[in-house]
Amino acid sequence: MIGCALLFWFRKFTVGRDQDGTTVGAWGPNEVQYMLRTIASSVAFGLAILVAGDSSARAQTADQAWLHEPSHLFLFGKVIALGSSPIEQSAVQELSRSISHPASVKGGASLPRSWRESTLTVIGTTEEVHEAYPDFPAPSLAPGEYWIWWNGSAEHSVSVIAGGDERGALYGVFALRRLPVSGESFPLTNLQNLHEVPLREHPAMPIRWVDQWDNADGSIERGYAGRSIFFEGGKVRGDLKPVSEYARLLASVGINGCNVNNVNNAVQFLDPEMIRGLAKIADAMRPWGVRLAMSVDVASPQKIGGLATYDPLDPAVKAWWNAKVNDIYALIPDFAGFTVKADSEGQPGPASYGRTPADAANTLAAALAPHGGVVLYRAFVYNHHLDWNDPKADRARAAYDIFHPLDGKFAPNVIIQTKEGPIDFQVREPVSPLFGGLTQTSQAMEVQITQEYTGQQRHLVYLAPLWKQALDFDMRVAGRSTPVKEIVSGTSFHRNLGGMVGVSGVGRDAWLGSPLAMANLYAFGRVAWNPNLAPEEIAREWTRQTIGANEEVVRTVVKMLMQSWPAYEDYTGPLGLQTLTDIAGSHYGPGIEGSENNGWGQWHRADHEGVGMDRSVATGTGFAGQYPLAVAKKYESAATTPDNLLLFFHHVPYTYKLHDGKTVIQYLYDSHYAGAAQAAGFVRDWETLKGKIDTALYDNVLPRLEYQAGHAIVWRDAVVQYFLKLSRIPDEQGRAGHYPGRLEAEDARLDGYQIVDVKPWEDASRGKAVSCDLKQPMQREKQPSCSAEWTYEGPAGRFDIAVQYFDLQGGVAKVALTVNGQAAGMDATWVADAMLPTRRLHGDNSTRHIVEGVALKPGDTIRIEGTPDGSDPAALDYIELIPAASNRH
Ligand code: GCW
């Protein structure tokens, strides 16, 4: 929208000159034409396609994400900072990047020198602007807020980028960078000019942090993009360049804090040597206005401090924390604060001394307060040894049960950080009721950017719509409108702290590993800055800056992004079942049984008659009653619970009818087929972009989407066959349990292959696979491979042959498909070298390879030869013959 303002701004500028009818200063008609040409091509018709490139291969820079060189900022002429802070220097550097490269703009070489000389842009805080230009109407601004104003004439103009603080000025520069790509919808009424209508925006909430779950050894908990950019071998890394690039990326979307280490395994981060290292990280991020925070282990006074206790109320413990915090501030004067996970999943906590989270949080808060630091105390506290047989046990209740009674007892610099749902980053959950249960406490919403339960970056899942529905949810506290976004931003209950925290998990592999996953990092910052932005608009902004500004490209990518979360929900866990994955394992592939009969409490309680967890007050766990009245009432009854949360709140028979009359079981079948079909559609969508976007990016993303389409089928079949077996109710459309064209490996003539049971059974077709487990070296020498053979008995035709196999870590097995002894096509031999989770056969690593256009006639011998390698036994589930025409894109 601001793009139009710029266009107008420029138009006014040139129109003013036209009115003179003469050449003004060093400006001649050629320059005018040049500028108009440039503006026309870069703003009105969109920028030439800007492309991400193959970010995985090069050094790690912010440009590989969305920060490409913008091509319009030369309009700002010479850029100076009014103050001397490093943040203002970054702002100058950021704006100057493109100004110093006018040649990168088409025709830019002819940019008149005088333009630069007569045009000045000043960057500073509002106070600095007042001092330098007492006549300029710079308003007083809030922290982080920016104000962009233009003054002058063609010969002499000054643009002002003022901030409520240095960060605000920097955010103003990044807002300008977004201009040409945030095009269309600047309201007409605002189309005056920046002189009369300056650009002005402030962040909705003060806490806009990312959390990294990086370990000192360089691994990242729930990270899917390589090793840590911060740590390696127990120390802070020597090369912190990626850290400053990361901070630049974060600043560009308004993020102002980064908690660098895992909430688990935090104790060694308080070691003096480590604190010195952390100070270097803080130095690297400071110029971008990103403050460093760290996770701490509340047992540190005992574990590393030599005290006999870590009781938060013990004076020696308090003194220990005070001294430790002083040490930190001596090296990191703008240290942001601590994040705490305590009494949760094995982490020590105040409960060991009969103390409350408030006791622990306040001890830390007291140490931090004199320095301006805060405590982000996580509400993710629950008992992970729940009794599955107890119908009243419910993990979802824990946060509210523990924290609601403590409302009002937390120090002012404590913020309760609550995951957006009451369980754990599932594909769909209701909003945590705790947001409505703390009216006298500052709160932050924690979301995951790293896709732990949502496809681990191997699946395209754009998460902004998920966050947005949580933020928009009206909690109706005390019967009035209290959307969660207003609660966490502090406005509903007049808190001066609060915000959003995104668990980001970036690593050394192109930040998030997958190029399209970067939309989530971008969107997190934008949503935290302004939770009223529409996810679709954010997707459009990101796509234009990252992939290309061509309308068709933008439309296609935005469509894919917007469809991706609903599709993933459809093929993993619809109707509020949550992600039906093995919750005690990798949290990746299907594992429906794995979600039951354990202490972790992510249960769906499916039996022969029905499915879902009764969380009503009347007959269930009572969780629904934790919401304010109006919401509690809605969730209490199945009839008024939205379908997409039905099974989260209620246990219903499979034949229960949803609002549109469809039965629950039929919906389960239908949604899984629809979701998998949608995933296949993403491949076709992407294929339409061939030749329209950067080739390396195209080639990088295509196999990821093909993999996703195959894995969506693994999901579909696992969930569908599980519920078919349990409910014994057939699919009205006859798909469940019937797989036309599928030839099971266990039915083949096997040579060397052994039939094995896959666990859980639902992860393989009919629960069985064949494995070429040639353990002994002698045996391998004699027989290096195994084979499975089928005789084709259908009508002659052309088929795409999908080979469903298990690609295990620990070896690169080979697979070959032949027909009558001949290779079945160009890509009929391949290697199983994907890095999929876990080392045993199941849905995490079941994957497919499609050999296209194979001619078959009755009597042909189809043969798979699998050559195991290391601990990968070249295991095979089935092959499927898909008539080529029906599978053509
Ligand atoms: O979702 C779970 C993850 C854990 C994580 C925990 C938490 C850092 O599986 O890996 O631990 O949540 O949020 O504390």
CSV table of N, CA, C and O in Angstrom, one decimal, residues 723-826:
chain,number,residue,atom,x,y,z
A,723,PHE,N,-8.6,-46.0,11.1
A,723,PHE,CA,-10.0,-45.7,11.5
A,723,PHE,C,-11.0,-46.7,10.9
A,723,PHE,O,-12.0,-47.0,11.4
A,724,LEU,N,-10.6,-47.2,9.7
A,724,LEU,CA,-11.4,-48.2,9.1
A,724,LEU,C,-11.4,-49.5,9.9
A,724,LEU,O,-12.5,-50.1,10.2
A,725,LYS,N,-10.2,-49.9,10.3
A,725,LYS,CA,-10.1,-51.1,11.1
A,725,LYS,C,-10.9,-50.9,12.5
A,725,LYS,O,-11.6,-51.8,12.9
A,726,LEU,N,-10.7,-49.8,13.1
A,726,LEU,CA,-11.2,-49.6,14.4
A,726,LEU,C,-12.7,-49.4,14.4
A,726,LEU,O,-13.5,-50.0,15.1
A,727,SER,N,-13.2,-48.7,13.4
A,727,SER,CA,-14.7,-48.4,13.4
A,727,SER,C,-15.4,-49.5,12.6
A,727,SER,O,-16.6,-49.6,12.9
A,728,ARG,N,-14.8,-50.2,11.8
A,728,ARG,CA,-15.4,-51.2,10.9
A,728,ARG,C,-16.5,-50.6,10.0
A,728,ARG,O,-17.5,-51.2,9.6
A,729,ILE,N,-16.5,-49.3,9.8
A,729,ILE,CA,-17.5,-48.6,9.0
A,729,ILE,C,-16.8,-48.3,7.6
A,729,ILE,O,-15.9,-47.6,7.6
A,730,PRO,N,-17.4,-48.9,6.6
A,730,PRO,CA,-16.8,-48.6,5.3
A,730,PRO,C,-16.9,-47.2,4.8
A,730,PRO,O,-17.8,-46.4,5.2
A,731,ASP,N,-16.0,-46.8,3.9
A,731,ASP,CA,-16.0,-45.5,3.3
A,731,ASP,C,-17.1,-45.5,2.2
A,731,ASP,O,-17.1,-46.4,1.3
A,732,GLU,N,-18.0,-44.5,2.3
A,732,GLU,CA,-19.1,-44.5,1.3
A,732,GLU,C,-18.6,-44.4,-0.1
A,732,GLU,O,-19.2,-44.8,-1.0
A,733,GLN,N,-17.4,-43.9,-0.2
A,733,GLN,CA,-16.9,-43.7,-1.6
A,733,GLN,C,-16.0,-44.9,-2.0
A,733,GLN,O,-15.3,-44.9,-3.0
A,734,GLY,N,-15.9,-45.9,-1.1
A,734,GLY,CA,-15.2,-47.1,-1.4
A,734,GLY,C,-13.7,-47.0,-1.5
A,734,GLY,O,-13.0,-47.9,-2.0
A,735,ARG,N,-13.1,-45.9,-1.0
A,735,ARG,CA,-11.6,-45.8,-1.2
A,735,ARG,C,-10.9,-46.5,-0.1
A,735,ARG,O,-9.8,-47.1,-0.3
A,736,ALA,N,-11.4,-46.3,1.2
A,736,ALA,CA,-10.6,-46.9,2.3
A,736,ALA,C,-10.4,-48.4,2.2
A,736,ALA,O,-11.4,-49.1,2.0
A,737,GLY,N,-9.2,-48.8,2.3
A,737,GLY,CA,-8.9,-50.2,2.2
A,737,GLY,C,-8.8,-50.8,0.8
A,737,GLY,O,-8.5,-51.9,0.6
A,738,HIS,N,-9.1,-50.0,-0.2
A,738,HIS,CA,-9.1,-50.4,-1.6
A,738,HIS,C,-8.1,-49.6,-2.4
A,738,HIS,O,-8.3,-48.4,-2.5
A,739,TYR,N,-7.1,-50.2,-2.9
A,739,TYR,CA,-6.1,-49.4,-3.6
A,739,TYR,C,-5.9,-50.0,-5.0
A,739,TYR,O,-5.0,-50.9,-5.2
A,740,PRO,N,-6.6,-49.5,-5.9
A,740,PRO,CA,-6.5,-50.0,-7.3
A,740,PRO,C,-5.1,-49.9,-7.8
A,740,PRO,O,-4.5,-48.8,-7.6
A,741,GLY,N,-4.6,-50.9,-8.4
A,741,GLY,CA,-3.3,-50.8,-9.0
A,741,GLY,C,-2.1,-51.0,-8.0
A,741,GLY,O,-1.0,-51.0,-8.4
A,742,ARG,N,-2.5,-51.3,-6.8
A,742,ARG,CA,-1.4,-51.5,-5.8
A,742,ARG,C,-1.0,-52.9,-5.8
A,742,ARG,O,-1.8,-53.8,-5.6
A,743,LEU,N,0.3,-53.2,-5.9
A,743,LEU,CA,0.8,-54.5,-5.7
A,743,LEU,C,1.7,-54.6,-4.5
A,743,LEU,O,2.7,-53.9,-4.4
A,744,GLU,N,1.3,-55.3,-3.5
A,744,GLU,CA,2.0,-55.4,-2.2
A,744,GLU,C,3.3,-56.1,-2.4
A,744,GLU,O,3.4,-57.2,-3.0
A,745,ALA,N,4.3,-55.6,-1.7
A,745,ALA,CA,5.6,-56.3,-1.7
A,745,ALA,C,5.5,-57.7,-1.1
A,745,ALA,O,6.1,-58.6,-1.6
A,746,GLU,N,4.7,-57.8,-0.1
A,746,GLU,CA,4.6,-59.1,0.6
A,746,GLU,C,3.9,-60.2,-0.3
A,746,GLU,O,4.0,-61.4,0.0
A,747,ASP,N,3.2,-59.7,-1.3
A,747,ASP,CA,2.6,-60.7,-2.3
A,747,ASP,C,3.5,-61.1,-3.4
A,747,ASP,O,3.2,-61.9,-4.3
A,748,ALA,N,4.7,-60.4,-3.5
A,748,ALA,CA,5.5,-60.6,-4.7
A,748,ALA,C,6.4,-61.9,-4.5
A,748,ALA,O,6.4,-62.5,-3.4
A,749,ARG,N,7.0,-62.3,-5.6
A,749,ARG,CA,7.9,-63.4,-5.5
A,749,ARG,C,9.2,-62.8,-5.0
A,749,ARG,O,9.8,-61.9,-5.6
A,750,LEU,N,9.6,-63.2,-3.8
A,750,LEU,CA,10.7,-62.5,-3.2
A,750,LEU,C,12.0,-63.4,-3.3
A,750,LEU,O,12.0,-64.6,-3.1
A,751,ASP,N,13.1,-62.7,-3.5
A,751,ASP,CA,14.4,-63.3,-3.5
A,751,ASP,C,15.2,-62.5,-2.5
A,751,ASP,O,15.7,-61.4,-2.8
A,752,GLY,N,15.5,-63.1,-1.4
A,752,GLY,CA,16.3,-62.4,-0.4
A,752,GLY,C,15.5,-61.5,0.5
A,752,GLY,O,15.8,-61.5,1.7
A,753,TYR,N,14.5,-60.9,0.0
A,753,TYR,CA,13.7,-60.0,0.9
A,753,TYR,C,12.9,-60.9,1.9
A,753,TYR,O,12.4,-62.0,1.6
A,754,GLN,N,12.8,-60.4,3.1
A,754,GLN,CA,12.0,-61.0,4.2
A,754,GLN,C,10.7,-60.2,4.5
A,754,GLN,O,10.9,-58.9,4.5
A,755,ILE,N,9.6,-60.8,4.7
A,755,ILE,CA,8.4,-60.1,5.1
A,755,ILE,C,8.6,-59.6,6.5
A,755,ILE,O,8.9,-60.4,7.4
A,756,VAL,N,8.3,-58.3,6.8
A,756,VAL,CA,8.4,-57.8,8.2
A,756,VAL,C,7.1,-57.1,8.6
A,756,VAL,O,6.4,-56.5,7.7
A,757,ASP,N,6.9,-57.1,9.9
A,757,ASP,CA,5.7,-56.3,10.4
A,757,ASP,C,6.2,-54.9,10.6
A,757,ASP,O,7.3,-54.7,11.2
A,758,VAL,N,5.5,-53.9,10.1
A,758,VAL,CA,5.9,-52.5,10.4
A,758,VAL,C,5.2,-52.0,11.6
A,758,VAL,O,4.0,-52.4,11.9
A,759,LYS,N,5.9,-51.3,12.5
A,759,LYS,CA,5.3,-50.8,13.7
A,759,LYS,C,5.4,-49.3,13.7
A,759,LYS,O,6.5,-48.7,13.5
A,760,PRO,N,4.3,-48.5,13.8
A,760,PRO,CA,2.9,-49.1,14.0
A,760,PRO,C,2.4,-49.6,12.7
A,760,PRO,O,2.8,-49.1,11.6
A,761,TRP,N,1.5,-50.6,12.8
A,761,TRP,CA,1.0,-51.3,11.6
A,761,TRP,C,0.5,-50.4,10.6
A,761,TRP,O,0.6,-50.6,9.4
A,762,GLU,N,-0.2,-49.3,11.0
A,762,GLU,CA,-0.9,-48.4,10.1
A,762,GLU,C,0.0,-47.6,9.1
A,762,GLU,O,-0.4,-47.0,8.1
A,763,ASP,N,1.3,-47.6,9.5
A,763,ASP,CA,2.3,-46.9,8.6
A,763,ASP,C,2.7,-47.6,7.4
A,763,ASP,O,3.4,-47.0,6.5
A,764,ALA,N,2.3,-48.9,7.2
A,764,ALA,CA,2.6,-49.5,5.9
A,764,ALA,C,1.3,-50.1,5.4
A,764,ALA,O,0.3,-50.4,6.1
A,765,SER,N,1.3,-50.3,4.1
A,765,SER,CA,0.1,-50.8,3.4
A,765,SER,C,-0.1,-52.2,4.0
A,765,SER,O,0.8,-53.1,4.0
A,766,ARG,N,-1.3,-52.5,4.6
A,766,ARG,CA,-1.6,-53.7,5.2
A,766,ARG,C,-0.7,-54.1,6.4
A,766,ARG,O,-0.6,-55.2,6.8
A,767,GLY,N,0.1,-53.1,6.8
A,767,GLY,CA,0.9,-53.3,8.0
A,767,GLY,C,2.2,-54.1,7.7
A,767,GLY,O,3.0,-54.4,8.7
A,768,LYS,N,2.5,-54.4,6.5
A,768,LYS,CA,3.7,-55.2,6.2
A,768,LYS,C,4.6,-54.6,5.1
A,768,LYS,O,4.1,-53.9,4.3
A,769,ALA,N,5.8,-55.0,5.2
A,769,ALA,CA,6.8,-54.5,4.2
A,769,ALA,C,7.8,-55.7,4.0
A,769,ALA,O,7.7,-56.7,4.6
A,770,VAL,N,8.7,-55.5,3.0
A,770,VAL,CA,9.8,-56.5,2.9
A,770,VAL,C,11.1,-55.8,3.1
A,770,VAL,O,11.2,-54.6,2.7
A,771,SER,N,12.0,-56.5,3.7
A,771,SER,CA,13.3,-55.9,4.1
A,771,SER,C,14.4,-56.7,3.6
A,771,SER,O,14.4,-58.0,3.8
A,772,CYS,N,15.4,-56.2,3.1
A,772,CYS,CA,16.6,-56.9,2.6
A,772,CYS,C,17.7,-56.8,3.7
A,772,CYS,O,18.6,-56.0,3.6
A,773,ASP,N,17.5,-57.6,4.7
A,773,ASP,CA,18.4,-57.4,5.9
A,773,ASP,C,19.6,-58.3,5.7
A,773,ASP,O,19.6,-59.4,6.4
A,774,LEU,N,20.5,-58.0,4.9
A,774,LEU,CA,21.7,-58.9,4.7
A,774,LEU,C,22.8,-58.5,5.7
A,774,LEU,O,23.7,-57.7,5.5
A,775,LYS,N,22.7,-59.1,6.9
A,775,LYS,CA,23.5,-58.6,8.0
A,775,LYS,C,25.0,-59.0,7.9
A,775,LYS,O,25.9,-58.2,8.1
A,776,GLN,N,25.2,-60.3,7.5
A,776,GLN,CA,26.6,-60.8,7.5
A,776,GLN,C,27.3,-60.3,6.3
A,776,GLN,O,26.8,-60.4,5.2
A,777,PRO,N,28.5,-59.8,6.5
A,777,PRO,CA,29.3,-59.4,5.3
A,777,PRO,C,29.4,-60.5,4.3
A,777,PRO,O,29.3,-60.2,3.1
A,778,MET,N,29.6,-61.7,4.8
A,778,MET,CA,29.7,-62.9,3.8
A,778,MET,C,28.4,-63.0,3.0
A,778,MET,O,28.5,-63.2,1.8
A,779,GLN,N,27.3,-62.9,3.7
A,779,GLN,CA,26.0,-63.0,3.0
A,779,GLN,C,25.9,-61.9,1.9
A,779,GLN,O,25.4,-62.1,0.8
A,780,ARG,N,26.4,-60.7,2.3
A,780,ARG,CA,26.3,-59.5,1.4
A,780,ARG,C,27.1,-59.7,0.2
A,780,ARG,O,26.8,-59.3,-0.9
A,781,GLU,N,28.3,-60.4,0.4
A,781,GLU,CA,29.2,-60.6,-0.7
A,781,GLU,C,28.5,-61.5,-1.7
A,781,GLU,O,28.5,-61.3,-2.9
A,782,LYS,N,27.9,-62.6,-1.1
A,782,LYS,CA,27.3,-63.6,-2.0
A,782,LYS,C,26.1,-63.0,-2.7
A,782,LYS,O,25.8,-63.3,-3.9
A,783,GLN,N,25.3,-62.3,-1.9
A,783,GLN,CA,24.1,-61.8,-2.5
A,783,GLN,C,23.9,-60.3,-2.1
A,783,GLN,O,23.4,-60.0,-1.0
A,784,PRO,N,24.4,-59.4,-2.9
A,784,PRO,CA,24.4,-58.0,-2.5
A,784,PRO,C,23.1,-57.3,-2.5
A,784,PRO,O,22.9,-56.2,-2.0
A,785,SER,N,22.1,-58.0,-3.2
A,785,SER,CA,20.8,-57.3,-3.3
A,785,SER,C,19.6,-58.3,-3.1
A,785,SER,O,19.9,-59.5,-3.1
A,786,CYS,N,18.4,-57.8,-3.0
A,786,CYS,CA,17.2,-58.6,-2.9
A,786,CYS,C,16.3,-58.2,-4.0
A,786,CYS,O,16.4,-57.1,-4.5
A,787,SER,N,15.3,-59.0,-4.3
A,787,SER,CA,14.4,-58.6,-5.4
A,787,SER,C,12.9,-59.0,-5.0
A,787,SER,O,12.7,-60.0,-4.3
A,788,ALA,N,12.0,-58.3,-5.6
A,788,ALA,CA,10.6,-58.6,-5.5
A,788,ALA,C,10.0,-58.5,-6.9
A,788,ALA,O,10.3,-57.6,-7.7
A,789,GLU,N,9.3,-59.6,-7.3
A,789,GLU,CA,8.8,-59.6,-8.7
A,789,GLU,C,7.3,-59.9,-8.7
A,789,GLU,O,6.7,-60.7,-8.0
A,790,TRP,N,6.6,-59.2,-9.7
A,790,TRP,CA,5.2,-59.4,-9.9
A,790,TRP,C,5.0,-59.7,-11.4
A,790,TRP,O,5.7,-59.2,-12.2
A,791,THR,N,3.9,-60.5,-11.6
A,791,THR,CA,3.6,-60.6,-13.1
A,791,THR,C,2.4,-59.7,-13.3
A,791,THR,O,1.4,-59.7,-12.6
A,792,TYR,N,2.5,-58.9,-14.3
A,792,TYR,CA,1.5,-57.9,-14.6
A,792,TYR,C,0.3,-58.7,-15.3
A,792,TYR,O,0.5,-59.4,-16.3
A,793,GLU,N,-0.9,-58.4,-14.8
A,793,GLU,CA,-2.0,-59.2,-15.4
A,793,GLU,C,-3.2,-58.3,-15.9
A,793,GLU,O,-4.2,-58.8,-16.4
A,794,GLY,N,-3.0,-57.0,-15.8
A,794,GLY,CA,-4.1,-56.1,-16.3
A,794,GLY,C,-4.0,-55.9,-17.8
A,794,GLY,O,-3.1,-56.5,-18.5
A,795,PRO,N,-4.8,-55.0,-18.3
A,795,PRO,CA,-4.8,-54.6,-19.7
A,795,PRO,C,-3.5,-53.9,-20.1
A,795,PRO,O,-2.9,-53.2,-19.2
A,796,ALA,N,-3.1,-53.9,-21.4
A,796,ALA,CA,-1.9,-53.2,-21.8
A,796,ALA,C,-2.2,-51.7,-21.7
A,796,ALA,O,-3.3,-51.2,-21.9
A,797,GLY,N,-1.1,-51.0,-21.4
A,797,GLY,CA,-1.2,-49.5,-21.3
A,797,GLY,C,0.0,-48.9,-20.7
A,797,GLY,O,1.0,-49.6,-20.5
A,798,ARG,N,0.0,-47.6,-20.6
A,798,ARG,CA,1.1,-46.9,-20.0
A,798,ARG,C,0.8,-46.5,-18.6
A,798,ARG,O,-0.3,-46.0,-18.3
A,799,PHE,N,1.8,-46.7,-17.7
A,799,PHE,CA,1.6,-46.4,-16.3
A,799,PHE,C,2.7,-45.6,-15.7
A,799,PHE,O,3.8,-45.7,-16.1
A,800,ASP,N,2.3,-44.8,-14.7
A,800,ASP,CA,3.3,-44.2,-13.9
A,800,ASP,C,3.4,-45.2,-12.7
A,800,ASP,O,2.4,-45.6,-12.1
A,801,ILE,N,4.6,-45.7,-12.4
A,801,ILE,CA,4.7,-46.7,-11.4
A,801,ILE,C,5.3,-46.0,-10.1
A,801,ILE,O,6.4,-45.5,-10.1
A,802,ALA,N,4.5,-46.0,-9.1
A,802,ALA,CA,4.9,-45.4,-7.8
A,802,ALA,C,5.5,-46.5,-7.0
A,802,ALA,O,4.9,-47.5,-6.8
A,803,VAL,N,6.7,-46.3,-6.6
A,803,VAL,CA,7.4,-47.3,-5.7
A,803,VAL,C,7.5,-46.8,-4.3
A,803,VAL,O,8.1,-45.7,-4.0
A,804,GLN,N,6.8,-47.4,-3.4
A,804,GLN,CA,6.7,-46.9,-2.0
A,804,GLN,C,7.7,-47.7,-1.2
A,804,GLN,O,7.6,-48.9,-1.1
A,805,TYR,N,8.7,-47.0,-0.7
A,805,TYR,CA,9.8,-47.7,0.0
A,805,TYR,C,10.2,-46.9,1.2
A,805,TYR,O,9.7,-45.8,1.5
A,806,PHE,N,11.1,-47.5,2.0
A,806,PHE,CA,11.5,-46.9,3.3
A,806,PHE,C,13.0,-46.4,3.1
A,806,PHE,O,13.9,-47.2,2.9
A,807,ASP,N,13.2,-45.1,3.3
A,807,ASP,CA,14.5,-44.6,3.1
A,807,ASP,C,15.1,-44.3,4.5
A,807,ASP,O,14.8,-43.3,5.1
A,808,LEU,N,15.9,-45.3,5.0
A,808,LEU,CA,16.4,-45.2,6.3
A,808,LEU,C,17.7,-44.5,6.4
A,808,LEU,O,18.5,-44.6,5.4
A,809,GLN,N,18.0,-43.8,7.5
A,809,GLN,CA,19.3,-43.2,7.7
A,809,GLN,C,20.3,-44.3,7.9
A,809,GLN,O,20.0,-45.4,8.2
A,810,GLY,N,21.6,-44.0,7.8
A,810,GLY,CA,22.6,-44.9,8.1
A,810,GLY,C,23.1,-45.7,6.9
A,810,GLY,O,23.8,-46.7,7.0
A,811,GLY,N,22.7,-45.3,5.7
A,811,GLY,CA,23.2,-46.0,4.5
A,811,GLY,C,22.4,-45.4,3.3
A,811,GLY,O,21.3,-44.9,3.4
A,812,VAL,N,23.0,-45.6,2.1
A,812,VAL,CA,22.4,-45.2,0.9
A,812,VAL,C,22.0,-46.4,0.1
A,812,VAL,O,22.9,-46.9,-0.7
A,813,ALA,N,20.8,-46.9,0.3
A,813,ALA,CA,20.4,-48.1,-0.4
A,813,ALA,C,20.2,-47.7,-1.9
A,813,ALA,O,19.9,-46.6,-2.2
A,814,LYS,N,20.2,-48.8,-2.8
A,814,LYS,CA,19.9,-48.5,-4.2
A,814,LYS,C,18.6,-49.2,-4.5
A,814,LYS,O,18.4,-50.4,-4.0
A,815,VAL,N,17.8,-48.7,-5.4
A,815,VAL,CA,16.6,-49.3,-5.9
A,815,VAL,C,16.5,-49.3,-7.4
A,815,VAL,O,16.9,-48.2,-8.0
A,816,ALA,N,16.1,-50.3,-8.0
A,816,ALA,CA,16.0,-50.3,-9.5
A,816,ALA,C,14.7,-51.0,-9.9
A,816,ALA,O,14.3,-52.0,-9.3
A,817,LEU,N,14.0,-50.4,-10.8
A,817,LEU,CA,12.8,-51.0,-11.3
A,817,LEU,C,13.0,-51.5,-12.8
A,817,LEU,O,13.4,-50.7,-13.6
A,818,THR,N,12.7,-52.7,-13.0
A,818,THR,CA,12.8,-53.2,-14.4
A,818,THR,C,11.5,-53.9,-14.8
A,818,THR,O,10.7,-54.3,-14.0
A,819,VAL,N,11.3,-53.9,-16.1
A,819,VAL,CA,10.2,-54.6,-16.7
A,819,VAL,C,10.8,-55.6,-17.7
A,819,VAL,O,11.6,-55.2,-18.6
A,820,ASN,N,10.6,-56.9,-17.5
A,820,ASN,CA,11.2,-57.9,-18.3
A,820,ASN,C,12.7,-57.8,-18.5
A,820,ASN,O,13.3,-57.9,-19.5
A,821,GLY,N,13.3,-57.4,-17.3
A,821,GLY,CA,14.7,-57.3,-17.3
A,821,GLY,C,15.3,-56.0,-17.8
A,821,GLY,O,16.5,-55.8,-17.8
A,822,GLN,N,14.5,-55.2,-18.4
A,822,GLN,CA,15.0,-53.9,-18.9
A,822,GLN,C,14.7,-52.8,-17.9
A,822,GLN,O,13.6,-52.8,-17.3
A,823,ALA,N,15.6,-51.8,-17.8
A,823,ALA,CA,15.3,-50.6,-17.0
A,823,ALA,C,13.9,-50.0,-17.4
A,823,ALA,O,13.7,-49.9,-18.6
A,824,ALA,N,13.1,-49.7,-16.4
A,824,ALA,CA,11.7,-49.3,-16.8
A,824,ALA,C,11.6,-47.8,-17.3
A,824,ALA,O,10.5,-47.3,-17.6
A,825,GLY,N,12.7,-47.1,-17.3
A,825,GLY,CA,12.7,-45.7,-17.7
A,825,GLY,C,13.9,-45.0,-17.3
A,825,GLY,O,14.8,-45.6,-16.7
A,826,MET,N,14.0,-43.7,-17.7
A,826,MET,CA,15.2,-42.9,-17.4
A,826,MET,C,15.5,-42.9,-15.9
A,826,MET,O,16.7,-43.0,-15.6
